[in-house]
Amino acid sequence: MQRLHRDDLQRDDALGRRLIGASAPDKTGIVHIGLGNFHRAHAAVATAEALAAEPGDWGVVGVAMHSHGVVDPMREQGGAYSVLQLTPRGEDVGIVDVHRAFYVAADEPEAVVAQIAAPEHKIVTLTVSEQGYHKDEMTGGLDTAHPDVAADIAGSGPSTPVGLLARGLQKRFADGGAPLTILCCDNMQAGGALVHRLVTEFLQAVDAEPAVLEWMAHSVTFPNSMVDRIVPGTTDKTRADVERIAGYHDDVPVPTEEFTMWVIEDNFAAGRPAWEKARGVIFSTEVEKYELVKLRILNACHSLISYLGVLDGRGTVPDARTQQFIEDCVRNLIGDEMLPSIDLPEGFDPENYVAQLFDRWTNFALGDRTARICSHGIVRLNQRVIIPGTRLLAQGIMPQQIALLFASWLCCTCPPPGFAPDALVEEIVEPRQPELRAVSEAALAAAGPDADPVAVHVDALLHGGFFASELTDYDVFNQRVTELVQLIVSSGVRAAAQDALSKRLSSI
Ligand code: CS2
């Protein structure tokens, strides 16, 4: 079967008709760090659509941090790849053709630094996922004790996104100081402000000249943005679906849903594509409110659905979400614990948003894996639930569903002694699992003979420095998580969920 290649887009009528938006010109104006599926189904699509509405020099330089898995096939395909939209109403394949150059940062960090510094590049976009920023969850600043960050500060690499950005900015300043926008497109609260802080702390740690920081203050902007599109990983089925529907082979197609949304603060130092012409893009001064809606409703509920789902033996989000007990828990989480913590954007209709979310989570055609959402839980839970949980506790109310979320995270990620969760947990990626285990083992070894091992285990993990202490400083919260873990161990996840539901909004 013919393999997708950008050269054929002009020659082959059928292929040409599948193009999403317009092809980018050879001239690049954007450097994207984190060339994974999310970017390719989200910002890259918006860029292609913007280019169709308003041409400009906005080709994208795609940078993968470590892997050749996407870069090599995309190079072989001339930069083109397919977006496979899967919805309960049907399926569709479109081709995106905006990436004009590729790098793997781990192989050639200096070349990536030079791309960030090059004055023709006006925007650096980032999708390196929450853990990619090396934020210290305790201080909120740069985790300078992380070995990769420490090595970058000492002058190697750079091998971290923040190191690449900071070195790129130093070089850009030295090369004339053309203005630049750094646009965080990850699920982070005030991601732009956070990247600004982390890059600044890196520059301070390497004793950068004060003039670099002064230049940054007036010539480099860090807009916040809220990003939303559910994008699972690519599988053989994705490739087979593209072959069946579109009649060509693509090594690296991206599966996704129909919905897409991108809310951006319009604070660009050196111009931007006409992204407002793309589907689902809004420029707004209320980005932080949209971020909170997204993180606390979509993402937090996604986590609860997925941990409860895995414990109930459900491999996909739609299979989990359609279990009545999970739907009940999610509705309580939204109504009792999340929505009251958010100052909603103007004109925002929460009922409609929630109804739409339940539809999106019921997308059996997309079949998003619960394990994808359960992965990297420490960083994600810190972003999603600490403030809403602390807010209720301060009012004397137990956030039952947030406690259930922690209990189910714990049973999936670092199961207590004597508990064997469903084999689906093998799919979950938690890079800090060895630390979690070590903390628990040390506490169990130090505990007296009469101590309850489950309680010791839970207490050790909640106080092990993994979660922002505002929440875990509440002993009542930790006790409630312990009770729920004990229920999961003794009677299963459904019993624990019923207990949390029955104690809804109870006083502490
Ligand atoms: C998910 C997100 O990572 C997660 O836990 O909730 O990847 C989610 O699919 C996207 O944020 C949707 O926009």
Coordinates of C-alpha atoms and ligand atoms in Angstrom, one line a residue:
M1 CA 0.0 0.0 0.0
Q2 CA 1.2 3.5 -0.8
R3 CA 2.9 5.3 2.1
L4 CA 1.8 8.9 2.9
H5 CA 4.3 11.5 1.7
R6 CA 3.9 15.2 1.5
D7 CA 5.1 15.4 -2.1
D8 CA 2.0 13.4 -3.1
L9 CA -0.3 15.9 -1.6
Q10 CA 0.0 18.1 -4.7
R11 CA 0.0 15.3 -7.2
D12 CA -2.7 13.0 -5.8
D13 CA -6.2 14.5 -5.8
A14 CA -7.6 12.2 -3.2
L15 CA -4.7 12.9 -0.8
G16 CA -4.9 16.7 -1.5
R17 CA -8.6 16.8 -0.6
R18 CA -7.7 15.3 2.8
L19 CA -5.4 18.1 3.8
I20 CA -6.5 19.9 7.0
G21 CA -6.1 23.7 6.5
A22 CA -3.1 24.5 4.4
S23 CA 0.5 23.2 4.2
A24 CA 3.0 25.4 5.9
P25 CA 5.7 27.2 3.8
D26 CA 9.3 26.1 4.1
K27 CA 10.0 29.1 6.3
T28 CA 9.6 28.3 9.9
G29 CA 8.4 30.7 12.6
I30 CA 7.6 28.3 15.4
V31 CA 9.8 25.8 17.4
H32 CA 7.7 23.2 19.1
I33 CA 9.2 21.2 21.9
G34 CA 7.5 17.9 22.7
L35 CA 6.6 16.4 19.3
G36 CA 4.0 13.9 20.6
N37 CA 0.5 13.0 19.8
F38 CA -1.2 15.9 21.7
H39 CA 0.6 18.7 19.8
R40 CA 0.0 16.9 16.5
A41 CA -3.8 16.7 17.1
H42 CA -4.1 20.1 18.7
A43 CA -1.8 23.1 18.1
A44 CA -0.5 21.8 14.8
V45 CA -4.1 21.4 13.5
A46 CA -4.9 24.9 14.6
T47 CA -1.8 26.2 12.8
A48 CA -2.7 24.4 9.6
E49 CA -6.2 25.9 9.8
A50 CA -4.9 29.4 10.6
L51 CA -2.5 29.2 7.6
A52 CA -5.5 28.4 5.3
A53 CA -7.2 31.6 6.5
E54 CA -4.1 33.8 6.5
P55 CA -0.8 32.6 5.0
G56 CA 2.4 33.4 6.8
D57 CA 5.9 32.1 7.7
W58 CA 4.7 29.8 10.3
G59 CA 6.2 26.4 9.5
V60 CA 7.0 24.4 12.6
V61 CA 10.3 23.0 13.7
G62 CA 9.4 19.8 15.6
V63 CA 11.6 18.8 18.5
A64 CA 11.2 15.5 20.3
M65 CA 13.0 15.4 23.7
H66 CA 14.3 11.8 23.5
S67 CA 12.5 9.5 21.1
H68 CA 13.0 9.0 17.4
G69 CA 9.6 7.2 17.4
V70 CA 7.7 10.1 15.7
V71 CA 10.6 12.1 14.3
D72 CA 12.0 9.4 12.0
P73 CA 8.7 8.4 10.3
M74 CA 7.6 12.1 10.0
R75 CA 10.9 12.9 8.3
E76 CA 10.3 9.9 5.9
Q77 CA 6.8 11.2 5.2
G78 CA 8.1 14.7 4.4
G79 CA 6.5 16.0 7.6
A80 CA 3.0 14.9 6.8
Y81 CA 0.9 12.7 9.1
S82 CA -2.8 11.8 9.6
V83 CA -5.3 12.8 12.2
L84 CA -7.9 10.1 12.7
Q85 CA -11.0 11.6 14.2
L86 CA -13.1 8.9 15.9
T87 CA -16.6 9.8 17.2
P88 CA -19.7 7.9 18.0
R89 CA -21.1 9.5 14.8
G90 CA -18.4 8.4 12.5
E91 CA -14.7 8.5 11.5
D92 CA -12.6 10.8 9.4
V93 CA -9.0 11.1 8.3
G94 CA -7.3 14.4 7.6
I95 CA -3.6 15.2 6.8
V96 CA -1.6 17.8 8.6
D97 CA 1.5 19.3 6.8
V98 CA 3.0 22.0 8.9
H99 CA 6.3 20.6 10.2
R100 CA 9.3 21.6 8.2
A101 CA 12.2 20.4 10.2
F102 CA 12.9 17.9 13.0
Y103 CA 15.3 17.4 15.9
V104 CA 15.7 15.0 18.8
A105 CA 17.0 17.2 21.7
A106 CA 18.9 14.3 23.4
D107 CA 21.0 13.8 20.2
E108 CA 21.7 17.4 19.4
P109 CA 20.9 19.8 22.2
E110 CA 23.0 22.6 20.8
A111 CA 21.1 22.6 17.5
V112 CA 17.9 22.9 19.4
V113 CA 19.3 25.8 21.5
A114 CA 20.3 27.4 18.1
Q115 CA 16.7 27.0 16.8
I116 CA 15.3 28.7 19.9
A117 CA 17.8 31.5 19.4
A118 CA 17.2 32.0 15.7
P119 CA 15.5 35.4 15.2
E120 CA 13.2 34.1 12.4
H121 CA 11.6 31.9 15.1
K122 CA 9.0 34.1 16.8
I123 CA 7.2 31.5 19.1
V124 CA 8.3 28.4 21.0
T125 CA 5.4 26.2 21.9
L126 CA 5.7 23.4 24.5
T127 CA 3.9 20.1 25.2
V128 CA 6.3 18.3 27.4
S129 CA 3.6 17.1 29.9
E130 CA 3.3 18.1 33.5
Q131 CA 6.3 16.2 34.7
G132 CA 8.5 17.6 31.9
Y133 CA 8.9 21.0 33.7
H134 CA 10.7 19.7 36.8
K135 CA 8.7 21.8 39.1
D136 CA 9.3 21.1 42.8
E137 CA 5.8 20.3 44.1
M138 CA 6.8 21.6 47.5
T139 CA 8.2 25.0 46.6
G140 CA 6.5 25.5 43.3
G141 CA 9.9 26.5 41.8
L142 CA 12.5 24.7 39.8
D143 CA 13.5 21.3 41.2
T144 CA 17.3 22.0 41.2
A145 CA 18.0 18.8 43.1
H146 CA 16.7 16.7 40.1
P147 CA 19.8 15.1 38.6
D148 CA 18.9 16.3 35.0
V149 CA 18.2 19.8 36.1
A150 CA 21.4 19.9 38.2
A151 CA 23.4 18.6 35.2
D152 CA 22.0 21.3 33.0
I153 CA 22.8 23.9 35.5
A154 CA 26.3 22.6 35.7
G155 CA 26.6 23.1 31.9
S156 CA 25.9 19.8 30.3
G157 CA 23.2 19.1 27.7
P158 CA 20.9 20.8 28.1
S159 CA 18.6 17.8 28.5
T160 CA 15.6 19.4 30.1
P161 CA 13.0 21.6 28.4
V162 CA 13.7 24.4 30.9
G163 CA 17.4 24.1 30.3
L164 CA 16.9 24.2 26.6
L165 CA 14.7 27.3 26.9
A166 CA 17.1 29.1 29.2
R167 CA 20.2 28.4 27.1
G168 CA 18.2 29.3 24.0
L169 CA 17.2 32.7 25.5
Q170 CA 20.8 33.4 26.6
K171 CA 22.0 32.8 23.0
R172 CA 19.1 34.7 21.5
F173 CA 20.0 37.7 23.7
A174 CA 23.7 37.4 22.7
D175 CA 22.7 37.2 19.0
G176 CA 20.8 40.5 19.0
G177 CA 17.8 39.9 21.3
A178 CA 14.9 39.5 18.9
P179 CA 11.6 39.3 20.8
L180 CA 10.1 35.9 21.4
T181 CA 6.9 34.3 22.8
I182 CA 7.1 31.1 24.9
L183 CA 3.7 29.4 24.9
C184 CA 3.1 26.5 27.3
C185 CA 0.4 24.1 26.0
D186 CA 0.4 21.6 28.9
N187 CA -2.3 21.0 31.5
M188 CA -0.8 23.3 34.0
Q189 CA -2.4 26.0 36.1
A190 CA -1.0 29.4 34.9
G191 CA 1.5 27.4 32.8
G192 CA 3.0 30.5 31.1
A193 CA 3.7 32.2 34.4
L194 CA 5.2 28.9 35.7
V195 CA 7.5 28.5 32.8
H196 CA 8.6 32.1 33.2
R197 CA 9.4 31.4 36.8
L198 CA 11.3 28.2 36.1
V199 CA 13.4 29.7 33.3
T200 CA 14.2 32.7 35.5
E201 CA 15.3 30.4 38.3
F202 CA 17.5 28.5 35.9
L203 CA 19.1 31.6 34.6
Q204 CA 19.7 32.8 38.2
A205 CA 21.2 29.4 39.1
V206 CA 23.7 29.7 36.2
D207 CA 24.5 33.3 37.1
A208 CA 23.3 34.6 33.8
E209 CA 24.1 38.3 33.2
P210 CA 21.4 40.6 34.6
A211 CA 21.1 42.1 31.2
V212 CA 19.5 38.8 29.9
L213 CA 16.8 39.0 32.6
E214 CA 16.2 42.6 31.9
W215 CA 15.8 41.9 28.1
M216 CA 13.4 39.0 29.0
A217 CA 11.3 41.4 31.0
H218 CA 10.4 43.5 28.0
S219 CA 11.1 41.2 25.0
V220 CA 10.0 37.7 25.9
T221 CA 6.3 36.9 26.8
F222 CA 4.9 33.8 28.4
P223 CA 1.1 33.8 27.7
N224 CA -1.0 31.3 29.6
S225 CA -3.2 28.9 27.6
M226 CA -5.8 26.3 28.2
V227 CA -5.6 23.3 25.9
D228 CA -8.2 20.6 25.4
R229 CA -8.5 17.6 23.2
I230 CA -8.5 14.0 24.2
V231 CA -5.7 12.3 22.3
P232 CA -4.9 8.6 23.1
G233 CA -1.7 6.9 22.0
T234 CA -1.2 5.5 18.5
T235 CA -1.8 1.7 18.1
D236 CA -1.7 -0.8 15.2
K237 CA -5.5 -0.3 15.0
T238 CA -5.0 3.4 14.4
R239 CA -2.7 2.6 11.4
A240 CA -5.1 -0.1 10.2
D241 CA -8.1 2.4 10.5
V242 CA -6.2 5.0 8.4
E243 CA -5.4 2.4 5.7
R244 CA -9.1 1.2 5.6
I245 CA -10.6 4.7 5.5
A246 CA -8.0 6.7 3.5
G247 CA -6.3 4.0 1.4
Y248 CA -2.6 4.8 2.3
H249 CA -0.2 3.8 5.0
D250 CA 0.9 6.2 7.7
D251 CA 3.4 5.1 10.3
V252 CA 2.5 7.8 12.8
P253 CA -1.2 8.7 12.6
V254 CA -2.8 10.3 15.6
P255 CA -6.2 9.2 16.9
T256 CA -8.4 11.8 18.5
E257 CA -12.0 13.0 19.2
E258 CA -13.9 15.7 17.3
F259 CA -13.9 18.3 20.2
T260 CA -11.0 20.7 20.3
M261 CA -10.5 23.9 22.4
W262 CA -7.6 26.2 22.9
V263 CA -8.0 29.4 25.0
I264 CA -5.0 31.7 24.7
E265 CA -3.9 34.9 26.3
D266 CA -3.2 37.4 23.5
N267 CA 0.3 38.4 24.6
F268 CA 2.7 37.7 21.7
A269 CA 6.0 39.5 21.5
A270 CA 6.6 39.0 17.8
G271 CA 3.3 38.1 16.0
R272 CA 1.5 34.8 15.7
P273 CA -0.5 32.8 13.2
A274 CA -4.2 33.7 12.8
W275 CA -5.1 31.0 15.3
E276 CA -8.4 32.7 16.1
K277 CA -9.5 31.5 12.6
A278 CA -9.0 27.9 13.6
R279 CA -11.8 25.7 15.0
G280 CA -12.0 25.8 18.8
V281 CA -9.5 28.6 19.4
I282 CA -10.5 31.6 21.6
F283 CA -8.3 34.5 22.6
S284 CA -9.4 35.6 26.1
T285 CA -8.3 37.6 29.1
E286 CA -9.8 34.9 31.3
V287 CA -7.5 32.1 30.5
E288 CA -6.8 31.2 34.2
K289 CA -10.5 30.7 34.8
Y290 CA -10.7 28.4 31.8
E291 CA -7.6 26.5 33.0
L292 CA -9.3 25.9 36.4
V293 CA -12.4 24.6 34.7
K294 CA -10.4 22.3 32.6
L295 CA -8.0 21.0 35.3
R296 CA -10.6 20.7 38.1
I297 CA -13.5 19.3 36.1
L298 CA -12.2 17.5 33.0
N299 CA -8.8 16.4 34.2
A300 CA -9.6 15.7 37.9
C301 CA -12.7 13.7 36.9
H302 CA -10.8 11.9 34.2
S303 CA -8.4 10.8 36.9
L304 CA -11.2 9.6 39.2
I305 CA -12.9 7.7 36.4
S306 CA -9.6 6.0 35.5
Y307 CA -8.4 5.0 38.9
L308 CA -11.8 3.7 40.0
G309 CA -12.1 2.1 36.5
V310 CA -8.7 0.2 36.8
L311 CA -9.6 -1.1 40.2
D312 CA -12.9 -2.3 38.7
G313 CA -11.1 -4.0 35.8
R314 CA -12.0 -1.4 33.2
G315 CA -9.3 -0.8 30.5
T316 CA -11.0 2.1 28.7
V317 CA -12.4 5.4 29.9
P318 CA -15.9 4.8 28.3
D319 CA -16.1 1.4 29.9
A320 CA -15.3 2.9 33.3
R321 CA -17.4 6.0 32.9
T322 CA -20.6 4.1 32.1
Q323 CA -20.4 2.1 35.4
Q324 CA -23.2 3.7 37.4
F325 CA -21.1 3.9 40.6
I326 CA -18.3 5.8 38.8
E327 CA -20.8 8.2 37.2
D328 CA -22.3 8.9 40.6
C329 CA -18.8 9.6 42.1
V330 CA -17.9 11.9 39.2
R331 CA -21.1 13.9 39.5
N332 CA -20.5 14.3 43.3
L333 CA -16.9 15.3 42.6
I334 CA -18.0 18.0 40.1
G335 CA -21.0 19.3 41.9
D336 CA -19.8 19.2 45.6
E337 CA -16.1 19.6 45.4
M338 CA -14.9 21.1 42.1
L339 CA -17.5 23.6 40.7
P340 CA -17.8 25.6 44.0
S341 CA -14.0 26.2 43.9
I342 CA -14.0 27.9 40.5
D343 CA -14.8 31.4 39.6
L344 CA -16.3 30.7 36.1
P345 CA -15.4 32.6 32.9
E346 CA -18.0 35.0 31.8
G347 CA -20.9 33.4 29.8
F348 CA -19.7 29.9 30.7
D349 CA -22.5 27.4 31.0
P350 CA -21.4 24.7 33.4
E351 CA -24.4 22.4 32.8
N352 CA -23.7 22.3 29.1
Y353 CA -20.0 21.8 29.7
V354 CA -20.6 18.8 32.0
A355 CA -23.1 17.2 29.7
Q356 CA -20.7 17.6 26.8
L357 CA -17.9 16.0 29.0
F358 CA -20.0 13.0 29.8
D359 CA -20.5 12.5 26.0
R360 CA -16.8 12.9 25.4
W361 CA -15.9 10.3 28.1
T362 CA -18.4 7.9 26.5
N363 CA -16.5 7.8 23.2
F364 CA -16.2 4.0 22.7
A365 CA -14.9 4.5 19.2
L366 CA -11.9 6.4 20.6
G367 CA -11.3 3.8 23.4
D368 CA -8.9 6.0 25.4
R369 CA -7.0 3.8 28.0
T370 CA -7.6 4.3 31.7
A371 CA -3.9 3.6 32.2
R372 CA -2.9 6.6 30.1
I373 CA -4.8 8.9 32.5
C374 CA -3.6 7.0 35.6
S375 CA 0.1 7.5 34.6
H376 CA 2.2 10.2 36.3
G377 CA -0.4 10.5 39.0
I378 CA 1.7 12.4 41.5
V379 CA 2.3 15.4 39.3
R380 CA -1.3 15.3 37.9
L381 CA -3.1 15.1 41.3
N382 CA -1.0 17.9 42.6
Q383 CA -2.2 20.1 39.7
R384 CA -5.8 19.0 39.9
V385 CA -7.2 18.6 43.4
I386 CA -5.0 20.1 46.2
I387 CA -6.7 23.5 46.3
P388 CA -10.3 22.3 46.0
G389 CA -9.7 19.7 48.7
T390 CA -8.0 22.1 51.1
R391 CA -10.8 24.7 50.5
L392 CA -13.5 22.3 51.7
L393 CA -11.4 21.0 54.7
A394 CA -10.9 24.6 55.8
Q395 CA -14.7 25.0 55.8
G396 CA -15.0 21.9 58.0
I397 CA -16.2 19.6 55.2
M398 CA -14.6 16.3 54.1
P399 CA -14.0 16.2 50.4
Q400 CA -15.1 12.6 50.1
Q401 CA -14.5 12.1 46.4
I402 CA -11.0 13.7 46.5
A403 CA -10.2 11.3 49.4
L404 CA -11.5 8.5 47.2
L405 CA -9.3 9.7 44.4
F406 CA -6.2 9.6 46.6
A407 CA -7.2 6.1 47.9
S408 CA -7.7 4.7 44.5
W409 CA -4.5 6.4 43.1
L410 CA -2.6 4.7 46.0
C411 CA -4.2 1.3 45.4
C412 CA -3.3 1.4 41.7
T413 CA 0.2 3.0 42.0
C414 CA 1.7 1.6 45.1
P415 CA -0.7 -1.0 46.5
P416 CA -0.8 -1.5 50.2
P417 CA 0.5 -4.8 51.8
G418 CA -1.8 -7.7 51.1
F419 CA -3.7 -6.0 48.2
A420 CA -3.4 -7.3 44.6
P421 CA -5.1 -4.9 42.2
D422 CA -6.2 -5.7 38.7
A423 CA -3.4 -6.6 36.2
L424 CA -4.3 -3.4 34.3
V425 CA -2.1 -1.5 36.8
E426 CA 0.9 -2.9 34.9
E427 CA 0.1 -0.4 32.2
I428 CA 0.4 2.6 34.5
V429 CA 3.6 4.6 34.3
E430 CA 4.8 6.3 37.6
P431 CA 8.5 7.2 37.4
R432 CA 8.5 7.8 41.2
Q433 CA 7.2 4.4 42.1
P434 CA 10.6 3.2 43.4
E435 CA 10.6 6.2 45.8
L436 CA 7.0 5.4 46.9
R437 CA 7.9 1.8 47.6
A438 CA 11.0 2.8 49.5
V439 CA 9.2 5.3 51.7
S440 CA 6.5 2.7 52.5
E441 CA 9.1 -0.1 53.2
A442 CA 11.0 2.2 55.6
A443 CA 7.9 3.1 57.5
L444 CA 6.7 -0.5 57.7
A445 CA 10.1 -1.6 59.0
A446 CA 10.0 1.1 61.7
A447 CA 6.4 0.5 62.7
G448 CA 5.7 -1.4 66.0
P449 CA 4.2 -4.9 65.9
D450 CA 0.7 -3.7 66.7
A451 CA 0.6 -1.1 63.9
D452 CA -1.9 -1.6 61.1
P453 CA 0.3 -2.1 57.9
V454 CA -2.3 -0.5 55.6
A455 CA -2.5 2.6 57.8
V456 CA 1.3 2.8 58.0
H457 CA 1.6 2.5 54.3
V458 CA -1.0 5.2 53.5
D459 CA 0.5 7.6 56.1
A460 CA 4.0 7.1 54.7
L461 CA 2.9 7.9 51.2
L462 CA 0.8 10.9 52.0
H463 CA 3.6 12.3 54.2
G464 CA 6.4 11.3 51.9
G465 CA 6.9 14.6 50.3
F466 CA 5.0 13.6 47.1
F467 CA 2.0 15.9 47.5
A468 CA 1.6 19.6 48.4
S469 CA 1.4 19.5 52.2
E470 CA -1.5 22.0 52.4
L471 CA -3.8 19.0 51.9
T472 CA -1.9 16.2 53.6
D473 CA -1.3 18.4 56.7
Y474 CA -5.0 17.7 57.5
D475 CA -4.9 14.5 59.6
V476 CA -8.6 14.0 59.2
F477 CA -8.1 13.9 55.4
N478 CA -5.3 11.3 55.8
Q479 CA -7.5 9.2 58.1
R480 CA -10.3 9.3 55.6
V481 CA -8.0 8.2 52.8
T482 CA -6.8 5.4 55.1
E483 CA -10.4 4.2 55.8
L484 CA -11.2 4.2 52.1
V485 CA -8.0 2.2 51.3
Q486 CA -8.9 -0.3 54.0
L487 CA -12.4 -0.6 52.4
I488 CA -10.9 -1.1 48.9
V489 CA -8.6 -3.8 50.4
S490 CA -11.3 -5.6 52.4
S491 CA -14.5 -5.2 50.2
G492 CA -13.5 -3.8 46.8
V493 CA -13.7 -0.4 45.1
R494 CA -17.4 -0.4 44.7
A495 CA -17.9 -0.7 48.5
A496 CA -15.4 2.2 49.0
A497 CA -17.3 4.3 46.4
Q498 CA -20.6 3.6 48.1
D499 CA -19.2 4.7 51.4
A500 CA -17.8 7.9 50.0
L501 CA -21.2 8.6 48.3
S502 CA -23.1 8.0 51.4
K503 CA -21.0 10.4 53.5
R504 CA -21.3 13.2 50.9
L505 CA -20.5 16.7 52.3
S506 CA -20.2 15.3 55.8
S507 CA -18.5 17.5 58.5
I508 CA -15.0 16.6 59.5
Ligands
CS2_1 C1 -5.9 13.5 30.8 C2 -5.6 14.5 29.7 O1 -3.6 13.4 31.1 C3 -4.7 13.2 31.6 O2 -4.9 12.8 32.7 O3 -6.9 14.0 31.6 O4 -4.6 14.0 28.8 C4 -6.8 14.8 28.8 O5 -7.1 13.8 27.9 C5 -6.6 16.1 28.1 O6 -6.2 17.1 29.0 C6 -7.9 16.5 27.3 O7 -7.8 17.8 26.9

